[in-house]
Amino acid sequence: MLELMQGPLLISILAAMVRIATPLLFSAMGELVTQRAGIWNISVEGTMLLGAVVAYVVASTTGSPWLALLVAVLACALISLIMSFVTIVLKAEQFVAGLALNLLASGLTLFWFQTYVIGREPPKFAGFEQVDIPFLSDIPILGPVLFSQRALTYVSFLLPPLVWFFLYRTRYGLEVRCVGENPKALDVKGLGVGRRQCLAIMFGSLMSGLGGAFLMLGYSDRFVPDLIAGRGWLVVVAIIAGNWMPFRIVGAIFIFALLEAVGIHAQVVGVAIPHHVFLVLPYVASLALLAGLRSRTHQPVALGIPYSRE
Amino acid sequence: MENLLSVQNLTKRFGPVTANDGVNLEVRKGEIHCLFGENGAGKSTLSSCLYGYYRADSGVIRFKGEVAELNSPADALRLGIGMVHQHFVLVSNFTVLENIIVGSAGTGLFLTKSDARRKISELCESCGLSIDLDREIWELSVGEQQWVEILKALYFGAELLILDEPTAVLTPQQSDQLFRILDGMRMRGLSIILISHKLREVMQSDRVTILRKGRAIATVETSETTAEAITALMVGHKVSKHVRDRSVEPAGEVLAVDRACAIGEWGEDILKDVSFNIGRHEILGLAGVAGNGQKELFETLMGVRALSSGGFSLEGEAITKPTSREMLDRGIGFVPDDRSLEGLIPEFGAAENLILGWQRAREYCRGPFLDRRKMDALARRKIEEFKVVTASADLPVERLSGGNAQRIILAREFLHSRGLLLANQPTRGLDVAASEFVYEKILEKRAAGFAVLLASEELDDLLRLCDRIAVIFKGRIMGIVRPEETTLLELGMMMAGDAKDVQRTVQ
Amino acid sequence: MISIQRRSGSSLRWNVVCFSAAILCAFLSSAALLALSGGDAVKGFSALFTGAFGSQNALFGSLAKATPLLLVGLGTVIAFRAKIWNIGQEGQVLAGAMMAYWASLMVGSLPYWVALTVIALAGLLGGGILGLLAGYLKTRFGTNEVISTVMLNYIVIFFLAYLLDGGPWMETGVTVAYHQSPPVNPSLEWPDLFARGAGKLHIGFLFALAASAFCAILIDRTSLGYDIRAFGSNPTALRFRGTNVRRLLLVVMLLSGALAGLAGAGELFGTAHRLRAETLLGIGSSGIVVAMVGGLRPSGVMLAALFFGALKSGAIYMRLQSGTPAGLVSAMEGLVLLFFLCAVVATKFQIVRSNVHA
């Protein structure tokens, strides 16, 4: 293991960690806002998948990754209306609605994949390019790790502070947290609970779509049905393990990302351990994190409880 | 005096139930107007309509002489109608300030707390309230939480304040303080609608409107009437109030609690050196403001909460590490205060709820199977005996009224208990007739030799039913007194923890 | 004025309307999918139907496909009725198959029926242990079972991948590595119910029928079933009334996982005859759909399992006939589930026409 820790390899691992963390950060910050509004939305996995599919379709037909990103985000925002309708209007069990959405997403994807992708010439399209930030990228170690990434990665750095600021320092953030803690407190002041939850779901969904689209466009030009491979669930784990606090969630995400990065490099370097061990690490780690970090003090009190007046 | 609010012919239905039936109400500027009636008489529904939370099916509401379209609480707030709910609507991990300003009609993206802080401070000063705006709600006492609720309404510029059963959670002294605050607000020209079913409070208002079965029966000047006249109007017919039979003397010792202590989630004392005993033919009352350890005391006695030290014995036998199973098997009956959460399975019908806790007992089973025939027979018997109004024994109890749900719990507990009955707030939310039914049944058990622990917020009821009354404050027993040797004032002081002079314990 | 209100009872007519609408919506949207993908919807669906019910063979095929769905669905019902959200069926199916395979490597010398019993029990045990593990994480650490069961799915999938790809169970001596085990000992295959040639319907189908009866009785007529339903409605009251809810949770997870595990063992020894991830993946999620569409009632689950089993079976024929990919069935599962979910909620409401006198 010693050689793993040496210069270029270490930098490569850390850079991989940062890029692996990017889509997770997008999804997690979106899902955090959703959950803080009291919606136990477990459809992150499915939404990320839909984002990736839409991004692939648009990118392979138009060739423009940015347009693909935009359409994917819009599509996921639109899809979120299903979740909103089922949970806020019909007041169905939120877990069941999320599960249904996940199954729908994977089913539709499989059908689409078998119809359009499998057995055909893979389309050529350009994903996102690496953007080196002048000067900063020349700093040893930190430069290649943090400042030679895709443009969206830089955006993802800004996201946790922005979400924190939104939740704790703006009027709307206070209202969102209020909806998650005690929706009636807002309702008795005549402010719509459903509308705020709907918007929170939409935000979460479009950020998950963004994460999925980035996963597709950032580093690969091929689509596989298990592209998301549980990352949406890791996001939910990160939120619970991070006790619904933005920066702790970032911490949990970087643990997952680091494990995956190490796994990738272990395969390349060729360690005498079956590579499956490395692949499974993030999932084992997620159970360990949940068992270890049991503080739920910032869990929204009304999380998962449909709100109705009577 | 001019009318601030006038309601004409207001009707509100919930499905087949008519909660308000052609109600008329007039509230003057600068008066405390009491809405008086039993539980279920339609007081809360009426106030929710005035506050825009429910939309009335028909009727006209005028505020300051103009017809008010109240489609949401926002409309009411804009007009100047504020509400203080019986169950506080606060976010417990927000600060006082955040609770007051959340959802306020401020502009701009950012939270600007300084202006709000100044405005609230001024409000506090003018009402004579003193409260730290940066403490979180869970750190506050119940009385202080109520102030936050009042401040919330005033912050929106309320001219009419509706208070729903505001003293249910207060000691008599705290109630007096509240009334002083309300009096001050009245002097400043605010109008107050006070919803209550306690006579003591009604008599402190200017006028009272009496509701019965959804109808406004009468509005009278308080100074021109008597408590008896109001009660007669409220109930409509005479209800005989039960008192304990003094010819039966308590004897022996069924339950003895010895220095019981329990510690809460954050290491705080929930119960501290609680000691008392109850004999056969005895009802021990437990008085106290909600949240002072009553619930936890019942939970430890039922084996669902662990003691940190001390213990208790039953029929002379020490109980160590009790489980709820063991306590049920030992024949303890338990009526929990939150019946829908702790006493019933809402999706089950009466038949299945009647055997909750006994679903593996030989009486109702054949091997691993439930014996439906025996369950149904039991349900038929008990529904008749306890006069439960239900369409069938399988109708989910979540569809039953509170009184009928409580009857099912009583039927179950009376059937399976032997010797000790624990009843925490058994009449909460019940009307007078239903309450008296519950008390009648409890007194029957006393006559049969049971020991009964009865916690209630209705001190008058404790005084007429109990052989002795223990007062609990912050998890400590402040003293145990005989009803004939105490006064409301003394009980109130003990409930507030101010018991230096009166602390005593009678055996 | 027309308003929508929560209804106090349930009305059979309204239920029929709601669920018919749900099925109609699901089929229309599936047809739209088919059309969008360039297929002929009528041709596709008729091929689907022929493939599912067109002959005795097709019917047996449908029942065979329904078998694991029924078992998984029943396991899901037990958990979901208690509102314990076990969604680790994928992993539990795999674990059952793996445990059964492992057992089969050791029971070759036993008499046939004994060996068969041991293998079936091993399947139950494998899935059960995995369910129990998630239950333990919940009772010991308070880990949300939704998360833990999903994570265990991935862990089991990677474990199987290791076993079949470089691990001890990899098929060796073949030129192309398929990531599968060698075939199971032919003498240990589960017997077919009918003479060969009349379609393949193995004994697992009988197990599934027996399990249906078991679940129906368990839930409605036993003390344990009472506990399960009560736990789903109000676990606090159940705890206050003398039931050890931790133990109950473990029992529910054990039973739920065990039924999924049996499904895995049945697929392995009844139809696939070699351990291979592709043949087992998807059964778990389909089983969840079956349970929910079946209204979490064993009788409903039987119908739903037959329906989706027929779809899966017919899809193979449909692909041959019209080139429509079998993935259509997965998409349909999602659509049916979503519309059923809406229909279930709709049955609880009624449309009321009322005259308002102002």
Short mmCIF file of C-alpha atoms in Angstrom, two decimals, chain B residues 163-460:
data_model
loop_
_atom_site.label_atom_id
_atom_site.label_comp_id
_atom_site.label_asym_id
_atom_site.label_seq_id
_atom_site.Cartn_x
_atom_site.Cartn_y
_atom_site.Cartn_z
CA LEU B 163 -57.07 32.41 22.77
CA ASP B 164 -58.08 28.76 22.66
CA GLU B 165 -58.15 27.20 26.15
CA PRO B 166 -55.12 29.23 27.19
CA THR B 167 -55.01 28.08 30.81
CA ALA B 168 -55.18 24.34 30.22
CA VAL B 169 -51.44 24.11 30.72
CA LEU B 170 -51.00 26.74 33.44
CA THR B 171 -51.09 26.71 37.22
CA PRO B 172 -53.81 28.82 38.83
CA GLN B 173 -51.20 31.48 39.61
CA GLN B 174 -49.87 31.50 36.04
CA SER B 175 -53.45 31.85 34.86
CA ASP B 176 -53.88 34.90 37.03
CA GLN B 177 -50.74 36.38 35.51
CA LEU B 178 -52.08 35.68 32.04
CA PHE B 179 -55.31 37.44 32.91
CA ARG B 180 -53.38 40.46 34.15
CA ILE B 181 -51.60 40.59 30.80
CA LEU B 182 -54.87 40.23 28.92
CA ASP B 183 -56.37 42.97 31.07
CA GLY B 184 -53.55 45.27 30.10
CA MET B 185 -54.14 44.51 26.44
CA ARG B 186 -57.82 45.27 26.84
CA MET B 187 -56.95 48.63 28.34
CA ARG B 188 -54.99 49.38 25.18
CA GLY B 189 -58.10 48.77 23.14
CA LEU B 190 -57.52 45.21 22.00
CA SER B 191 -60.40 42.80 21.94
CA ILE B 192 -59.95 39.29 23.18
CA ILE B 193 -61.97 36.15 22.51
CA LEU B 194 -61.28 33.66 25.23
CA ILE B 195 -62.28 30.07 24.68
CA SER B 196 -62.72 28.11 27.84
CA HIS B 197 -64.66 25.47 29.65
CA LYS B 198 -63.55 26.60 33.10
CA LEU B 199 -66.00 28.67 35.07
CA ARG B 200 -63.33 30.47 37.06
CA GLU B 201 -62.05 32.08 33.88
CA VAL B 202 -65.41 32.82 32.41
CA MET B 203 -66.25 34.96 35.40
CA GLN B 204 -63.21 37.16 34.69
CA SER B 205 -64.47 38.12 31.23
CA ASP B 206 -66.75 41.00 30.27
CA ARG B 207 -69.31 39.01 28.37
CA VAL B 208 -69.82 35.38 27.67
CA THR B 209 -71.39 33.55 24.75
CA ILE B 210 -72.47 30.04 25.57
CA LEU B 211 -72.23 27.35 22.91
CA ARG B 212 -74.06 24.06 23.08
CA LYS B 213 -73.99 21.38 20.41
CA GLY B 214 -72.76 23.82 17.78
CA ARG B 215 -75.33 26.53 18.53
CA ALA B 216 -74.85 29.83 20.31
CA ILE B 217 -77.42 29.59 23.11
CA ALA B 218 -77.03 33.00 24.68
CA THR B 219 -74.74 35.97 25.21
CA VAL B 220 -74.78 37.53 28.67
CA GLU B 221 -72.93 40.23 30.62
CA THR B 222 -70.81 38.38 33.14
CA SER B 223 -71.51 40.94 35.83
CA GLU B 224 -75.22 40.27 35.52
CA THR B 225 -75.16 36.52 35.85
CA THR B 226 -73.93 33.72 38.05
CA ALA B 227 -71.72 30.73 37.53
CA GLU B 228 -74.65 28.41 38.14
CA ALA B 229 -76.75 30.09 35.49
CA ILE B 230 -73.96 29.80 32.93
CA THR B 231 -73.38 26.14 33.71
CA ALA B 232 -77.04 25.40 33.35
CA LEU B 233 -77.02 27.07 29.95
CA MET B 234 -73.90 25.19 28.86
CA VAL B 235 -75.01 21.69 29.71
CA GLY B 236 -78.68 22.16 28.98
CA HIS B 237 -79.63 19.54 31.48
CA LYS B 238 -78.44 18.67 34.89
CA VAL B 239 -75.51 16.30 35.24
CA SER B 240 -75.05 14.80 38.65
CA LYS B 241 -71.43 14.96 39.65
CA HIS B 242 -70.05 11.90 41.33
CA VAL B 243 -68.17 12.08 44.58
CA ARG B 244 -66.30 9.34 46.37
CA ASP B 245 -68.07 7.29 48.98
CA ARG B 246 -66.52 8.39 52.25
CA SER B 247 -67.92 5.46 54.14
CA VAL B 248 -65.33 3.22 52.45
CA GLU B 249 -61.92 3.78 54.01
CA PRO B 250 -58.64 3.01 52.22
CA ALA B 251 -56.73 0.12 53.71
CA GLY B 252 -53.54 -1.80 53.16
CA GLU B 253 -50.95 -1.09 50.51
CA VAL B 254 -51.23 -2.09 46.86
CA LEU B 255 -48.58 0.06 45.24
CA ALA B 256 -45.60 1.54 47.05
CA VAL B 257 -43.17 3.73 45.14
CA ASP B 258 -39.88 4.30 46.90
CA ARG B 259 -37.51 7.11 45.87
CA ALA B 260 -38.01 6.47 42.18
CA CYS B 261 -35.66 8.45 39.91
CA ALA B 262 -35.52 8.66 36.13
CA ILE B 263 -33.13 10.52 33.89
CA GLY B 264 -33.98 12.05 30.52
CA GLU B 265 -32.27 12.16 27.18
CA TRP B 266 -29.94 14.99 28.13
CA GLY B 267 -29.18 13.69 31.60
CA GLU B 268 -31.78 15.88 33.27
CA ASP B 269 -33.86 14.64 36.18
CA ILE B 270 -37.29 13.61 34.98
CA LEU B 271 -38.32 11.96 38.23
CA LYS B 272 -36.49 12.71 41.45
CA ASP B 273 -37.03 10.68 44.62
CA VAL B 274 -40.69 10.08 43.98
CA SER B 275 -42.28 8.21 46.89
CA PHE B 276 -45.91 7.46 47.60
CA ASN B 277 -48.21 4.56 48.25
CA ILE B 278 -51.78 3.66 47.40
CA GLY B 279 -54.00 1.32 49.35
CA ARG B 280 -57.07 -0.71 48.55
CA HIS B 281 -60.25 1.33 48.11
CA GLU B 282 -58.14 4.40 47.48
CA ILE B 283 -57.87 6.97 44.71
CA LEU B 284 -54.63 8.91 44.83
CA GLY B 285 -54.87 12.05 42.74
CA LEU B 286 -51.84 13.39 40.89
CA ALA B 287 -51.99 17.12 40.31
CA GLY B 288 -49.49 19.11 38.32
CA VAL B 289 -48.99 21.27 35.30
CA ALA B 290 -48.56 19.17 32.16
CA GLY B 291 -44.97 18.20 31.52
CA ASN B 292 -43.76 17.93 35.09
CA GLY B 293 -43.12 14.21 35.04
CA GLN B 294 -46.63 12.77 35.26
CA LYS B 295 -46.34 11.01 31.93
CA GLU B 296 -42.94 9.61 32.81
CA LEU B 297 -44.16 8.41 36.19
CA PHE B 298 -46.94 6.44 34.51
CA GLU B 299 -44.50 5.11 31.94
CA THR B 300 -42.10 3.80 34.57
CA LEU B 301 -44.95 2.15 36.45
CA MET B 302 -46.02 0.50 33.19
CA GLY B 303 -42.51 -0.76 32.47
CA VAL B 304 -41.94 1.18 29.26
CA ARG B 305 -39.39 3.56 30.80
CA ALA B 306 -36.45 2.54 32.95
CA LEU B 307 -35.82 3.89 36.43
CA SER B 308 -32.30 5.12 37.16
CA SER B 309 -32.61 4.39 40.84
CA GLY B 310 -35.23 3.59 43.43
CA GLY B 311 -38.08 1.25 42.70
CA PHE B 312 -41.57 0.22 43.51
CA SER B 313 -43.40 -2.75 44.87
CA LEU B 314 -46.75 -4.22 44.07
CA GLU B 315 -48.74 -6.07 46.71
CA GLY B 316 -45.58 -6.14 48.79
CA GLU B 317 -43.52 -7.68 46.02
CA ALA B 318 -40.56 -5.61 44.79
CA ILE B 319 -40.55 -5.05 41.04
CA THR B 320 -37.11 -4.91 39.45
CA LYS B 321 -36.57 -4.21 35.76
CA PRO B 322 -40.24 -4.27 34.85
CA THR B 323 -41.40 -4.77 31.27
CA SER B 324 -44.78 -3.76 29.95
CA ARG B 325 -45.55 -7.44 29.50
CA GLU B 326 -44.86 -8.18 33.14
CA MET B 327 -46.92 -5.25 34.38
CA LEU B 328 -49.88 -6.28 32.26
CA ASP B 329 -49.59 -9.83 33.51
CA ARG B 330 -49.56 -8.55 37.07
CA GLY B 331 -52.96 -7.08 36.42
CA ILE B 332 -52.27 -3.38 36.14
CA GLY B 333 -54.79 -1.39 34.17
CA PHE B 334 -53.44 1.65 32.34
CA VAL B 335 -55.34 4.51 30.72
CA PRO B 336 -52.74 6.63 28.90
CA ASP B 337 -53.15 10.38 28.45
CA ASP B 338 -52.55 10.24 24.70
CA ARG B 339 -55.07 7.57 23.85
CA SER B 340 -54.66 7.60 20.09
CA LEU B 341 -50.88 7.25 20.35
CA GLU B 342 -50.45 4.96 23.33
CA GLY B 343 -53.72 3.20 23.91
CA LEU B 344 -55.22 2.22 20.60
CA ILE B 345 -54.37 0.81 17.20
CA PRO B 346 -56.20 3.34 15.01
CA GLU B 347 -56.75 0.99 12.06
CA PHE B 348 -58.19 -1.77 14.25
CA GLY B 349 -61.82 -2.02 15.23
CA ALA B 350 -63.21 -2.27 18.73
CA ALA B 351 -62.95 -6.07 18.74
CA GLU B 352 -59.24 -6.14 18.06
CA ASN B 353 -58.47 -3.15 20.26
CA LEU B 354 -60.23 -4.77 23.18
CA ILE B 355 -57.60 -7.51 23.27
CA LEU B 356 -54.58 -5.26 22.61
CA GLY B 357 -51.95 -6.56 24.98
CA TRP B 358 -53.80 -9.86 25.34
CA GLN B 359 -53.56 -11.04 21.73
CA ARG B 360 -51.64 -14.10 22.93
CA ALA B 361 -53.72 -14.77 26.01
CA ARG B 362 -55.37 -18.15 26.22
CA GLU B 363 -58.83 -16.56 26.48
CA TYR B 364 -58.72 -15.25 22.93
CA CYS B 365 -56.53 -17.76 21.12
CA ARG B 366 -56.42 -21.30 19.92
CA GLY B 367 -52.75 -22.08 19.62
CA PRO B 368 -51.15 -19.44 17.43
CA PHE B 369 -54.54 -18.46 16.01
CA LEU B 370 -56.85 -15.72 17.19
CA ASP B 371 -60.28 -16.91 18.20
CA ARG B 372 -62.53 -14.56 16.27
CA ARG B 373 -65.71 -15.90 17.81
CA LYS B 374 -64.60 -15.14 21.34
CA MET B 375 -63.28 -11.74 20.28
CA ASP B 376 -66.56 -10.83 18.64
CA ALA B 377 -68.58 -12.02 21.63
CA LEU B 378 -66.41 -9.93 23.93
CA ALA B 379 -66.77 -6.91 21.68
CA ARG B 380 -70.55 -7.23 21.63
CA ARG B 381 -70.66 -7.47 25.41
CA LYS B 382 -68.36 -4.54 26.05
CA ILE B 383 -69.88 -2.27 23.42
CA GLU B 384 -73.19 -2.71 25.16
CA GLU B 385 -71.87 -2.45 28.70
CA PHE B 386 -69.83 0.69 28.04
CA LYS B 387 -72.36 2.22 25.64
CA VAL B 388 -69.84 2.59 22.83
CA VAL B 389 -71.41 4.17 19.77
CA THR B 390 -69.90 2.43 16.75
CA ALA B 391 -71.29 1.11 13.50
CA SER B 392 -69.62 -2.25 14.01
CA ALA B 393 -67.02 -3.98 16.12
CA ASP B 394 -64.66 -3.86 13.13
CA LEU B 395 -65.00 -0.16 12.29
CA PRO B 396 -61.53 1.37 12.72
CA VAL B 397 -61.46 3.25 16.01
CA GLU B 398 -59.81 6.23 14.31
CA ARG B 399 -63.32 7.02 13.06
CA LEU B 400 -64.80 7.11 16.56
CA SER B 401 -65.21 10.20 18.72
CA GLY B 402 -62.80 10.74 21.59
CA GLY B 403 -65.37 9.69 24.16
CA ASN B 404 -66.14 6.41 22.42
CA ALA B 405 -62.46 5.65 21.91
CA GLN B 406 -61.90 6.25 25.61
CA ARG B 407 -64.74 3.88 26.48
CA ILE B 408 -62.98 1.12 24.55
CA ILE B 409 -59.78 1.69 26.51
CA LEU B 410 -61.68 1.71 29.79
CA ALA B 411 -63.52 -1.47 28.89
CA ARG B 412 -60.24 -3.19 28.09
CA GLU B 413 -58.41 -1.99 31.18
CA PHE B 414 -61.25 -2.74 33.56
CA LEU B 415 -61.63 -6.21 32.11
CA HIS B 416 -58.00 -7.22 32.41
CA SER B 417 -56.84 -5.40 35.52
CA ARG B 418 -56.79 -6.77 39.03
CA GLY B 419 -56.12 -4.46 41.92
CA LEU B 420 -54.36 -1.43 40.42
CA LEU B 421 -55.55 1.10 37.89
CA LEU B 422 -53.35 3.86 36.50
CA ALA B 423 -55.30 6.61 34.77
CA ASN B 424 -53.49 9.58 33.24
CA GLN B 425 -55.87 12.38 32.18
CA PRO B 426 -58.71 9.95 31.47
CA THR B 427 -61.22 12.73 30.77
CA ARG B 428 -59.05 14.90 28.54
CA GLY B 429 -61.11 16.23 25.65
CA LEU B 430 -64.35 14.63 26.86
CA ASP B 431 -67.58 16.50 27.48
CA VAL B 432 -69.18 16.64 30.91
CA ALA B 433 -71.43 13.63 30.46
CA ALA B 434 -68.63 11.46 29.10
CA SER B 435 -66.29 12.61 31.87
CA GLU B 436 -68.80 11.69 34.51
CA PHE B 437 -69.20 8.27 32.91
CA VAL B 438 -65.44 7.76 33.23
CA TYR B 439 -65.44 8.91 36.85
CA GLU B 440 -68.39 6.71 37.67
CA LYS B 441 -66.51 3.69 36.35
CA ILE B 442 -63.37 4.63 38.26
CA LEU B 443 -65.35 5.02 41.48
CA GLU B 444 -66.87 1.59 40.87
CA LYS B 445 -63.35 0.20 40.81
CA ARG B 446 -62.53 1.99 44.05
CA ALA B 447 -65.58 0.44 45.63
CA ALA B 448 -64.44 -2.96 44.39
CA GLY B 449 -61.17 -2.55 46.28
CA PHE B 450 -58.88 -1.23 43.56
CA ALA B 451 -56.03 1.18 44.15
CA VAL B 452 -56.25 3.99 41.62
CA LEU B 453 -53.69 6.57 40.55
CA LEU B 454 -55.58 9.36 38.82
CA ALA B 455 -53.80 12.29 37.18
CA SER B 456 -55.90 15.20 36.00
CA GLU B 457 -55.63 18.86 35.11
CA GLU B 458 -59.13 19.45 36.49
CA LEU B 459 -58.39 20.23 40.12
CA ASP B 460 -62.07 20.45 41.03
#
